[in-house]
Amino acid sequence: MQLFLQVVLAYPTLPLSIVLTVCLLYWLLVAGGLLGDGLGLEAGDGLELDAGTHGLAAMLARFGLGGAPLMLVLSLLTFFAWTLVYLLQLLVLQPLPDLLRWLLGSAALLLAPLLAAFPTAVVLRPLRRLLLRLRPAAQRSLLGRVAVVSSPEVTAQQGRAMLADGGAGLLLQVRSAQGTTLLRGQAVLLVEYDRQAYCYHVVPADALEPASASRSLFESGDKESS
């Protein structure tokens, strides 16, 4: 154990030991539920190496590291680089004079991430396919669709509505967007989704009919004049 700590806390292993510790703390926070899942399985979670990261994505994609969450790639890359430098320090660098050990250690510290990219790419291949299977399919937006109030009433504080989806129907939590009370059986239009309250804001569907009628009359007038 003493030899292990001596190698881990010595240069050139120490910088990678610090980065690896940060990665381990990150995954501990993920496991404790204090951060997102870290794997992109939830909407908005997991920074992916796609077009959104531009140069970084292009550079790592050349080594076969694209299409995976950023923290997963960095964690694997750091682990393999740390392993290479650790073994080099343990087996080769320790007996060398200080100056030579620092020169060779610095070169190893720069080359280790490049060499670690190959085993990282091998490990990511099956993990990438697994993550694609686990990722939920993107749901089509329900905004703009008409539902029917199923609860006794819908207010700004509570209410439910049933949306026909071609199957058993979707029971949605809804709130009155205009502060009015909507009654059971009334048709409502989904106009906004509240991510914090996990509900849809709705307005009476018939409230848009006059505007639609006037728009159609205006359009027909234009056609006649032309």
XYZ file of N, CA and C in Angstrom:
678
model
N 0.828 -1.205 0.000
C 0.000 0.000 0.000
C 0.864 1.258 0.000
N 1.964 1.200 0.748
C 2.853 2.353 0.807
C 3.493 2.617 -0.553
N 3.866 1.530 -1.245
C 4.449 1.680 -2.575
C 3.427 2.249 -3.554
N 2.187 1.792 -3.449
C 1.127 2.297 -4.317
C 0.938 3.801 -4.133
N 0.833 4.253 -2.876
C 0.660 5.676 -2.608
C 1.874 6.477 -3.059
N 3.049 5.885 -2.905
C 4.259 6.583 -3.316
C 4.271 6.829 -4.819
N 3.809 5.847 -5.584
C 3.778 5.995 -7.040
C 2.643 6.923 -7.462
N 1.480 6.765 -6.838
C 0.309 7.559 -7.216
C 0.524 9.041 -6.947
N 1.218 9.354 -5.845
C 1.397 10.748 -5.437
C 2.688 11.360 -5.950
N 3.404 10.647 -6.817
C 4.654 11.157 -7.371
C 4.439 11.596 -8.812
N 5.295 12.508 -9.260
C 5.255 12.924 -10.661
C 5.874 11.831 -11.523
N 5.292 11.461 -12.675
C 4.228 12.140 -13.423
C 2.815 11.574 -13.176
N 2.662 10.657 -12.205
C 1.350 10.053 -11.986
C 0.386 11.016 -11.290
N 0.922 11.931 -10.480
C 0.088 12.787 -9.646
C -0.952 13.601 -10.428
N -0.609 14.285 -11.539
C -1.645 15.060 -12.255
C -2.827 14.198 -12.706
N -2.542 13.005 -13.228
C -3.615 12.120 -13.660
C -4.378 11.545 -12.468
N -3.698 11.372 -11.352
C -4.382 10.899 -10.141
C -5.422 11.918 -9.680
N -5.079 13.197 -9.795
C -6.023 14.246 -9.405
C -7.241 14.250 -10.334
N -6.999 14.168 -11.650
C -8.111 14.161 -12.617
C -8.985 12.923 -12.413
N -8.352 11.768 -12.170
C -9.116 10.540 -11.953
C -9.950 10.632 -10.687
N -9.423 11.281 -9.654
C -10.191 11.474 -8.416
C -11.415 12.339 -8.661
N -11.258 13.404 -9.471
C -12.401 14.266 -9.816
C -13.465 13.462 -10.557
N -13.045 12.610 -11.484
C -13.999 11.781 -12.229
C -14.732 10.823 -11.295
N -14.005 10.220 -10.356
C -14.637 9.303 -9.404
C -15.638 10.030 -8.520
N -15.294 11.248 -8.079
C -16.233 12.037 -7.277
C -17.476 12.383 -8.078
N -17.298 12.680 -9.360
C -18.451 12.979 -10.224
C -19.395 11.789 -10.289
N -18.871 10.582 -10.513
C -19.731 9.398 -10.624
C -20.338 9.024 -9.284
N -19.666 9.349 -8.183
C -20.274 9.131 -6.865
C -21.470 10.047 -6.662
N -21.355 11.305 -7.126
C -22.483 12.231 -7.041
C -23.642 11.775 -7.929
N -23.301 11.215 -9.089
C -24.339 10.676 -9.969
C -25.042 9.500 -9.301
N -24.245 8.598 -8.707
C -24.826 7.431 -8.039
C -25.687 7.839 -6.850
N -25.329 8.949 -6.203
C -26.116 9.428 -5.074
C -27.326 10.247 -5.468
N -27.524 10.443 -6.765
C -28.686 11.176 -7.233
C -28.549 12.686 -7.146
N -27.347 13.192 -6.854
C -27.152 14.635 -6.736
C -26.916 15.300 -8.083
N -26.592 14.492 -9.097
C -26.437 14.985 -10.458
C -27.298 14.143 -11.376
N -27.383 14.541 -12.653
C -28.116 13.738 -13.629
C -27.462 12.384 -13.785
N -28.054 11.530 -14.656
C -27.518 10.181 -14.778
C -26.135 10.146 -15.410
N -25.680 11.254 -16.041
C -24.339 11.305 -16.595
C -24.164 10.537 -17.878
N -25.201 9.842 -18.325
C -25.092 9.007 -19.510
C -26.031 9.452 -20.615
N -26.699 10.606 -20.394
C -27.583 11.093 -21.428
C -28.874 10.328 -21.552
N -29.265 9.580 -20.507
C -30.501 8.806 -20.562
C -31.692 9.661 -20.210
N -31.470 10.844 -19.612
C -32.546 11.770 -19.299
C -32.415 12.968 -20.202
N -33.529 13.575 -20.474
C -33.502 14.742 -21.351
C -32.638 15.829 -20.751
N -31.654 16.281 -21.573
C -30.808 17.364 -21.120
C -29.622 16.923 -20.306
N -29.492 15.628 -19.973
C -28.389 15.136 -19.186
C -27.343 14.529 -20.096
N -26.066 14.579 -19.592
C -25.032 13.903 -20.313
C -24.599 14.696 -21.518
N -23.479 15.384 -21.424
C -22.982 16.156 -22.546
C -22.425 15.196 -23.574
N -22.956 15.230 -24.772
C -22.528 14.305 -25.794
C -21.517 14.955 -26.713
N -20.639 14.099 -27.281
C -19.651 14.574 -28.218
C -20.257 14.592 -29.610
N -21.090 15.580 -29.873
C -21.707 15.716 -31.172
C -21.378 17.071 -31.737
N -22.186 17.531 -32.700
C -21.890 18.807 -33.350
C -21.896 19.960 -32.367
N -22.557 19.799 -31.216
C -22.659 20.880 -30.257
C -21.329 21.243 -29.624
N -20.355 20.308 -29.638
C -19.058 20.606 -29.048
C -18.004 20.911 -30.107
N -18.378 20.941 -31.384
C -17.572 21.420 -32.500
C -16.179 20.797 -32.511
N -15.121 21.603 -32.263
C -13.749 21.141 -32.422
C -13.398 19.951 -31.559
N -13.869 19.938 -30.325
C -13.588 18.815 -29.432
C -14.177 17.531 -29.981
N -15.411 17.613 -30.500
C -16.058 16.430 -31.066
C -15.287 15.917 -32.269
N -14.871 16.830 -33.144
C -14.146 16.424 -34.352
C -12.819 15.774 -34.003
N -12.122 16.322 -33.007
C -10.823 15.793 -32.638
C -10.935 14.392 -32.033
N -11.882 14.209 -31.100
C -12.015 12.917 -30.455
C -12.689 11.884 -31.354
N -13.528 12.352 -32.289
C -14.178 11.416 -33.204
C -13.155 10.705 -34.079
N -12.024 11.335 -34.346
C -10.970 10.696 -35.144
C -10.395 9.473 -34.441
N -10.488 9.448 -33.129
C -9.991 8.307 -32.371
C -11.115 7.327 -32.021
N -12.304 7.529 -32.589
C -13.425 6.637 -32.318
C -14.099 6.902 -30.990
N -14.004 8.139 -30.480
C -14.558 8.469 -29.169
C -15.827 9.307 -29.268
N -16.373 9.471 -30.470
C -17.571 10.279 -30.620
C -18.836 9.501 -30.295
N -19.959 10.248 -30.181
C -21.255 9.626 -29.959
C -21.463 9.065 -28.574
N -20.698 9.543 -27.590
C -20.833 9.073 -26.208
C -20.824 10.277 -25.273
N -21.399 10.143 -24.075
C -21.382 11.257 -23.115
C -19.963 11.698 -22.790
N -19.769 12.996 -22.692
C -18.442 13.571 -22.510
C -17.759 13.058 -21.246
N -18.490 13.027 -20.122
C -17.861 12.600 -18.869
C -17.485 11.125 -18.904
N -18.233 10.311 -19.613
C -17.872 8.895 -19.749
C -16.584 8.751 -20.534
N -16.463 9.504 -21.628
C -15.240 9.458 -22.433
C -14.042 9.935 -21.626
N -14.184 11.064 -20.943
C -13.074 11.606 -20.153
C -12.670 10.675 -19.017
N -13.651 10.036 -18.391
C -13.352 9.132 -17.286
C -12.564 7.916 -17.767
N -13.003 7.317 -18.870
C -12.284 6.154 -19.414
C -10.906 6.549 -19.925
N -10.836 7.688 -20.602
C -9.553 8.155 -21.117
C -8.573 8.415 -19.981
N -9.051 9.035 -18.918
C -8.189 9.316 -17.763
C -7.753 8.032 -17.076
N -8.661 7.075 -16.946
C -8.318 5.812 -16.283
C -7.209 5.068 -17.027
N -7.340 4.947 -18.350
C -6.326 4.212 -19.116
C -5.012 4.983 -19.169
N -5.072 6.307 -19.276
C -3.845 7.099 -19.257
C -3.156 6.982 -17.900
N -3.946 7.046 -16.841
C -3.388 6.900 -15.490
C -2.744 5.530 -15.315
N -3.379 4.480 -15.821
C -2.822 3.128 -15.704
C -1.482 3.019 -16.425
N -1.401 3.584 -17.630
C -0.142 3.538 -18.383
C 0.976 4.266 -17.651
N 0.686 5.479 -17.165
C 1.716 6.258 -16.475
C 2.079 5.612 -15.148
N 1.113 5.054 -14.456
C 1.383 4.372 -13.183
C 2.344 3.205 -13.378
N 2.066 2.367 -14.383
C 2.937 1.213 -14.633
C 4.326 1.662 -15.084
N 4.389 2.725 -15.892
C 5.687 3.238 -16.328
C 6.477 3.776 -15.143
N 5.818 4.501 -14.264
C 6.490 5.027 -13.077
C 6.960 3.903 -12.161
N 6.116 2.896 -12.001
C 6.422 1.791 -11.092
C 7.560 0.924 -11.610
N 7.551 0.633 -12.902
C 8.482 -0.350 -13.456
C 9.739 0.257 -14.075
N 9.666 1.514 -14.514
C 10.780 2.067 -15.281
C 11.361 3.324 -14.638
N 10.522 4.273 -14.285
C 11.013 5.606 -13.935
C 11.577 5.713 -12.522
N 11.093 4.927 -11.591
C 11.494 5.106 -10.183
C 13.004 5.017 -9.953
N 13.695 4.050 -10.555
C 15.149 3.957 -10.272
C 15.987 5.027 -10.961
N 15.442 5.758 -11.889
C 16.213 6.718 -12.681
C 16.546 7.967 -11.879
N 17.599 8.689 -12.303
C 17.919 9.978 -11.663
C 16.760 10.968 -11.820
N 16.749 11.938 -10.933
C 15.612 12.867 -10.881
C 15.380 13.592 -12.202
N 16.435 14.168 -12.786
C 16.277 14.947 -14.007
C 15.751 14.072 -15.142
N 16.330 12.887 -15.313
C 15.895 11.995 -16.382
C 14.465 11.515 -16.125
N 14.144 11.273 -14.852
C 12.784 10.824 -14.513
C 11.758 11.912 -14.845
N 12.115 13.162 -14.589
C 11.190 14.259 -14.899
C 11.022 14.432 -16.412
N 12.116 14.323 -17.163
C 12.020 14.482 -18.612
C 11.180 13.366 -19.240
N 11.500 12.121 -18.888
C 10.750 10.992 -19.438
C 9.307 10.986 -18.917
N 9.134 11.394 -17.660
C 7.786 11.445 -17.095
C 6.909 12.481 -17.786
N 7.502 13.629 -18.117
C 6.740 14.665 -18.820
C 6.334 14.197 -20.209
N 7.256 13.513 -20.888
C 6.920 12.981 -22.219
C 5.814 11.927 -22.106
N 5.907 11.086 -21.088
C 4.875 10.059 -20.903
C 3.533 10.689 -20.574
N 3.541 11.764 -19.801
C 2.297 12.439 -19.430
C 1.602 13.035 -20.650
N 2.386 13.479 -21.627
C 1.804 14.043 -22.845
C 1.317 12.960 -23.804
N 2.042 11.839 -23.850
C 1.694 10.780 -24.800
C 0.628 9.832 -24.270
N 0.502 9.736 -22.961
C -0.424 8.756 -22.375
C -1.867 8.931 -22.845
N -2.431 10.166 -22.899
C -3.817 10.295 -23.377
C -3.996 9.831 -24.817
N -2.954 10.031 -25.662
C -3.056 9.565 -27.044
C -3.076 8.042 -27.104
N -2.210 7.401 -26.328
C -2.202 5.937 -26.300
C -3.458 5.383 -25.643
N -3.989 6.111 -24.658
C -5.189 5.642 -23.952
C -6.426 5.734 -24.820
N -6.373 6.511 -25.911
C -7.541 6.652 -26.774
C -7.925 5.322 -27.425
N -6.943 4.446 -27.670
C -7.239 3.179 -28.348
C -8.020 2.213 -27.460
N -7.573 1.914 -26.228
C -8.420 1.061 -25.383
C -9.744 1.716 -25.010
N -9.759 3.056 -24.913
C -11.021 3.748 -24.627
C -12.029 3.531 -25.751
N -11.549 3.620 -27.009
C -12.442 3.406 -28.150
C -12.974 1.976 -28.166
N -12.141 1.005 -27.782
C -12.580 -0.397 -27.761
C -13.674 -0.597 -26.714
N -13.508 0.007 -25.542
C -14.502 -0.144 -24.476
C -15.794 0.590 -24.832
N -15.668 1.726 -25.538
C -16.858 2.528 -25.847
C -17.766 1.876 -26.884
N -17.227 1.009 -27.733
C -18.058 0.419 -28.794
C -19.269 -0.313 -28.232
N -19.113 -1.286 -27.324
C -20.321 -1.939 -26.774
C -21.124 -1.022 -25.864
N -20.445 -0.109 -25.144
C -21.168 0.803 -24.261
C -22.052 1.753 -25.060
N -21.584 2.176 -26.229
C -22.364 3.086 -27.066
C -23.654 2.424 -27.534
N -23.551 1.158 -27.926
C -24.755 0.434 -28.353
C -25.710 0.223 -27.188
N -25.149 -0.068 -25.999
C -25.992 -0.267 -24.821
C -26.723 1.008 -24.445
N -26.041 2.146 -24.518
C -26.667 3.418 -24.168
C -27.784 3.777 -25.139
N -27.602 3.433 -26.409
C -28.653 3.703 -27.391
C -29.906 2.886 -27.102
N -29.719 1.661 -26.594
C -30.888 0.837 -26.247
C -31.592 1.375 -25.013
N -30.816 1.886 -24.053
C -31.399 2.345 -22.802
C -32.039 3.718 -22.924
N -31.625 4.493 -23.893
C -32.134 5.859 -24.018
C -33.595 5.826 -24.460
N -34.483 6.528 -23.749
C -35.898 6.528 -24.141
C -36.108 7.238 -25.463
N -37.083 6.756 -26.210
C -37.397 7.374 -27.497
C -37.968 8.773 -27.277
N -37.604 9.684 -28.158
C -38.093 11.063 -28.043
C -39.609 11.088 -28.254
N -40.293 11.764 -27.352
C -41.739 11.850 -27.448
C -42.148 13.033 -28.313
N -43.181 12.805 -29.143
C -43.683 13.879 -29.985
C -44.380 14.914 -29.111
N -44.183 16.177 -29.429
C -44.781 17.248 -28.631
C -46.300 17.175 -28.707
N -46.942 17.390 -27.563
C -48.399 17.374 -27.485
C -48.995 18.774 -27.581
N -48.147 19.790 -27.624
C -48.646 21.154 -27.667
C -49.440 21.396 -28.952
N -50.534 22.090 -28.802
C -51.386 22.368 -29.945
C -52.467 21.335 -30.172
N -52.473 20.265 -29.376
C -53.492 19.237 -29.531
C -54.649 19.491 -28.558
N -55.798 18.928 -28.875
C -57.016 19.145 -28.091
C -57.268 17.937 -27.196
N -57.537 18.199 -25.919
C -57.877 17.167 -24.951
C -59.241 17.488 -24.344
N -59.764 16.543 -23.559
C -61.071 16.717 -22.927
C -60.900 16.629 -21.418
N -61.445 17.586 -20.690
C -61.332 17.617 -19.231
C -61.989 16.363 -18.647
N -61.255 15.631 -17.821
C -61.781 14.405 -17.213
C -62.030 14.559 -15.715
N -61.427 15.544 -15.095
C -61.667 15.805 -13.674
C -62.913 16.690 -13.533
N -63.493 16.780 -12.326
C -64.676 17.633 -12.167
C -64.460 19.050 -12.666
N -63.245 19.568 -12.494
C -62.937 20.900 -12.983
C -61.435 21.055 -13.147
N -61.057 22.050 -13.919
C -59.646 22.408 -14.098
C -59.485 23.854 -13.667
N -58.573 24.075 -12.721
C -58.283 25.420 -12.248
C -56.791 25.692 -12.425
N -56.335 26.796 -11.890
C -54.912 27.124 -11.962
C -54.093 26.261 -11.014
N -54.767 25.511 -10.102
C -54.055 24.700 -9.126
C -54.163 23.195 -9.394
N -55.204 22.740 -10.067
C -55.398 21.301 -10.231
C -56.265 21.022 -11.454
N -56.222 19.761 -11.890
C -57.068 19.349 -12.992
C -56.407 18.272 -13.837
N -57.239 17.482 -14.536
C -56.759 16.431 -15.431
C -57.556 16.484 -16.729
N -56.914 16.011 -17.784
C -57.587 15.957 -19.087
C -57.130 14.706 -19.811
N -58.011 14.148 -20.642
C -57.714 12.950 -21.414
C -57.448 13.341 -22.863
N -56.324 12.846 -23.368
C -55.944 13.119 -24.757
C -56.026 11.829 -25.552
N -56.795 11.824 -26.629
C -56.912 10.648 -27.480
C -55.627 10.466 -28.277
N -55.012 9.276 -28.147
C -53.761 8.995 -28.852
C -53.875 7.785 -29.771
N -55.107 7.363 -30.050
C -55.300 6.190 -30.885
C -55.293 4.891 -30.111
N -55.063 4.982 -28.794
C -55.067 3.799 -27.955
C -55.973 3.997 -26.760
N -55.432 3.728 -25.575
C -56.217 3.893 -24.354
C -56.352 5.354 -23.953
N -55.568 6.240 -24.573
C -55.619 7.657 -24.233
C -54.564 8.032 -23.213
N -54.212 9.291 -23.176
C -53.227 9.806 -22.235
C -53.919 10.683 -21.201
N -53.723 10.371 -19.929
C -54.273 11.178 -18.846
C -53.220 12.192 -18.427
N -53.502 13.466 -18.628
C -52.529 14.523 -18.413
C -52.931 15.401 -17.238
N -51.929 15.866 -16.509
C -52.137 16.897 -15.496
C -52.190 18.242 -16.215
N -53.269 18.983 -16.022
C -53.435 20.255 -16.724
C -53.808 21.356 -15.731
N -53.536 22.597 -16.124
C -53.889 23.772 -15.340
C -54.477 24.821 -16.287
N -55.429 25.582 -15.786
C -56.054 26.616 -16.589
C -55.085 27.775 -16.770
N -54.753 28.072 -18.016
C -53.768 29.116 -18.292
C -54.332 30.503 -18.092
N -55.645 30.666 -18.203
C -56.256 31.988 -18.094
C -56.860 32.225 -16.716
N -56.661 31.322 -15.780
C -57.205 31.494 -14.444
C -58.679 31.210 -14.339
N -59.284 30.724 -15.418
C -60.708 30.412 -15.400
C -60.910 28.960 -14.993
N -62.151 28.620 -14.646
C -62.486 27.248 -14.271
C -63.098 26.531 -15.470
N -62.520 25.391 -15.827
C -62.999 24.576 -16.936
C -63.672 23.338 -16.368
N -64.788 22.936 -16.937
C -65.598 21.857 -16.387
C -65.379 20.551 -17.134
N -65.809 19.454 -16.479
C -65.665 18.130 -17.060
C -66.347 18.052 -18.445
N -65.671 17.418 -19.397
C -66.204 17.262 -20.737
C -65.885 18.404 -21.670
N -65.287 19.464 -21.154
C -64.966 20.616 -21.992
C -63.683 20.366 -22.776
N -63.693 20.742 -24.052
C -62.505 20.586 -24.891
C -61.517 21.704 -24.587
N -60.235 21.321 -24.408
C -59.202 22.299 -24.081
C -58.019 22.105 -25.025
N -57.281 23.185 -25.222
C -56.111 23.173 -26.095
C -54.851 23.264 -25.246
N -53.905 22.354 -25.493
C -52.634 22.368 -24.765
C -51.734 23.447 -25.365
N -51.403 24.446 -24.565
C -50.665 25.603 -25.098
C -49.251 25.727 -24.535
N -48.987 25.102 -23.383
C -47.664 25.258 -22.772
C -47.420 24.112 -21.802
N -46.145 23.701 -21.697
C -45.791 22.656 -20.743
C -44.919 23.246 -19.643
N -45.305 23.016 -18.392
C -44.565 23.496 -17.228
C -43.661 22.378 -16.743
N -42.359 22.488 -16.998
C -41.419 21.424 -16.639
C -41.245 21.296 -15.129
N -41.432 22.380 -14.410
C -41.254 22.325 -12.956
C -42.447 21.667 -12.280
N -43.646 21.948 -12.749
C -44.852 21.374 -12.146
C -45.309 20.106 -12.856
N -44.646 19.749 -13.983
C -45.005 18.550 -14.751
C -46.478 18.568 -15.159
N -46.924 19.674 -15.724
C -48.315 19.785 -16.158
C -48.394 20.677 -17.394
N -49.548 20.600 -18.071
C -49.805 21.415 -19.243
C -50.743 22.561 -18.885
N -50.473 23.725 -19.437
C -51.401 24.843 -19.335
C -52.348 24.772 -20.524
N -53.624 24.953 -20.256
C -54.633 24.787 -21.303
C -55.549 26.009 -21.359
N -56.161 26.178 -22.502
C -57.208 27.195 -22.704
C -58.390 26.499 -23.356
N -59.596 27.051 -23.215
C -60.752 26.443 -23.893
C -60.526 26.370 -25.387
N -60.820 25.228 -25.977
C -60.590 25.059 -27.406
C -61.474 25.986 -28.225
N -62.683 26.277 -27.732
C -63.583 27.133 -28.500
C -63.163 28.596 -28.451
N -62.180 28.926 -27.571
C -61.730 30.321 -27.501
C -60.976 30.723 -28.754
N -60.460 29.745 -29.492
C -59.711 30.056 -30.696
C -60.564 30.037 -31.951
N -61.799 29.570 -31.826
C -62.635 29.447 -33.012
C -62.948 30.795 -33.664
N -63.308 31.853 -32.894
C -63.561 33.145 -33.555
C -62.369 33.659 -34.324
N -61.165 33.520 -33.719
C -59.956 33.987 -34.401
C -59.725 33.193 -35.674
N -59.982 31.849 -35.592
C -59.789 31.018 -36.779
C -60.801 31.394 -37.848
N -62.071 31.675 -37.414
C -63.100 32.025 -38.384
C -62.786 33.342 -39.084
N -62.352 34.352 -38.313
C -62.025 35.637 -38.918
C -60.839 35.513 -39.854
N -59.876 34.643 -39.503
C -58.718 34.457 -40.364
C -59.130 33.822 -41.686
N -60.054 32.823 -41.616
C -60.495 32.165 -42.841
C -61.291 33.131 -43.718
N -62.132 34.011 -43.099
C -62.881 34.990 -43.876
C -61.944 35.978 -44.568
N -60.878 36.363 -43.829
C -59.911 37.293 -44.393
C -59.193 36.664 -45.587
N -58.795 35.373 -45.427
C -58.110 34.694 -46.493
C -59.013 34.528 -47.723
N -60.333 34.187 -47.452
C -61.256 34.018 -48.587
C -61.483 35.345 -49.288
N -61.506 36.461 -48.535
C -61.654 37.774 -49.151
C -60.484 38.113 -50.045
N -59.279 37.718 -49.584
C -58.098 37.961 -50.398
C -58.162 37.186 -51.712
N -58.631 35.928 -51.601
C -58.712 35.110 -52.804
C -59.714 35.708 -53.795
N -60.866 36.216 -53.281
C -61.884 36.767 -54.155
C -61.392 38.037 -54.837
N -60.677 38.874 -54.049
C -60.176 40.128 -54.626
C -59.132 39.888 -55.684
N -58.364 38.786 -55.517
C -57.357 38.468 -56.503
C -57.988 37.819 -57.741
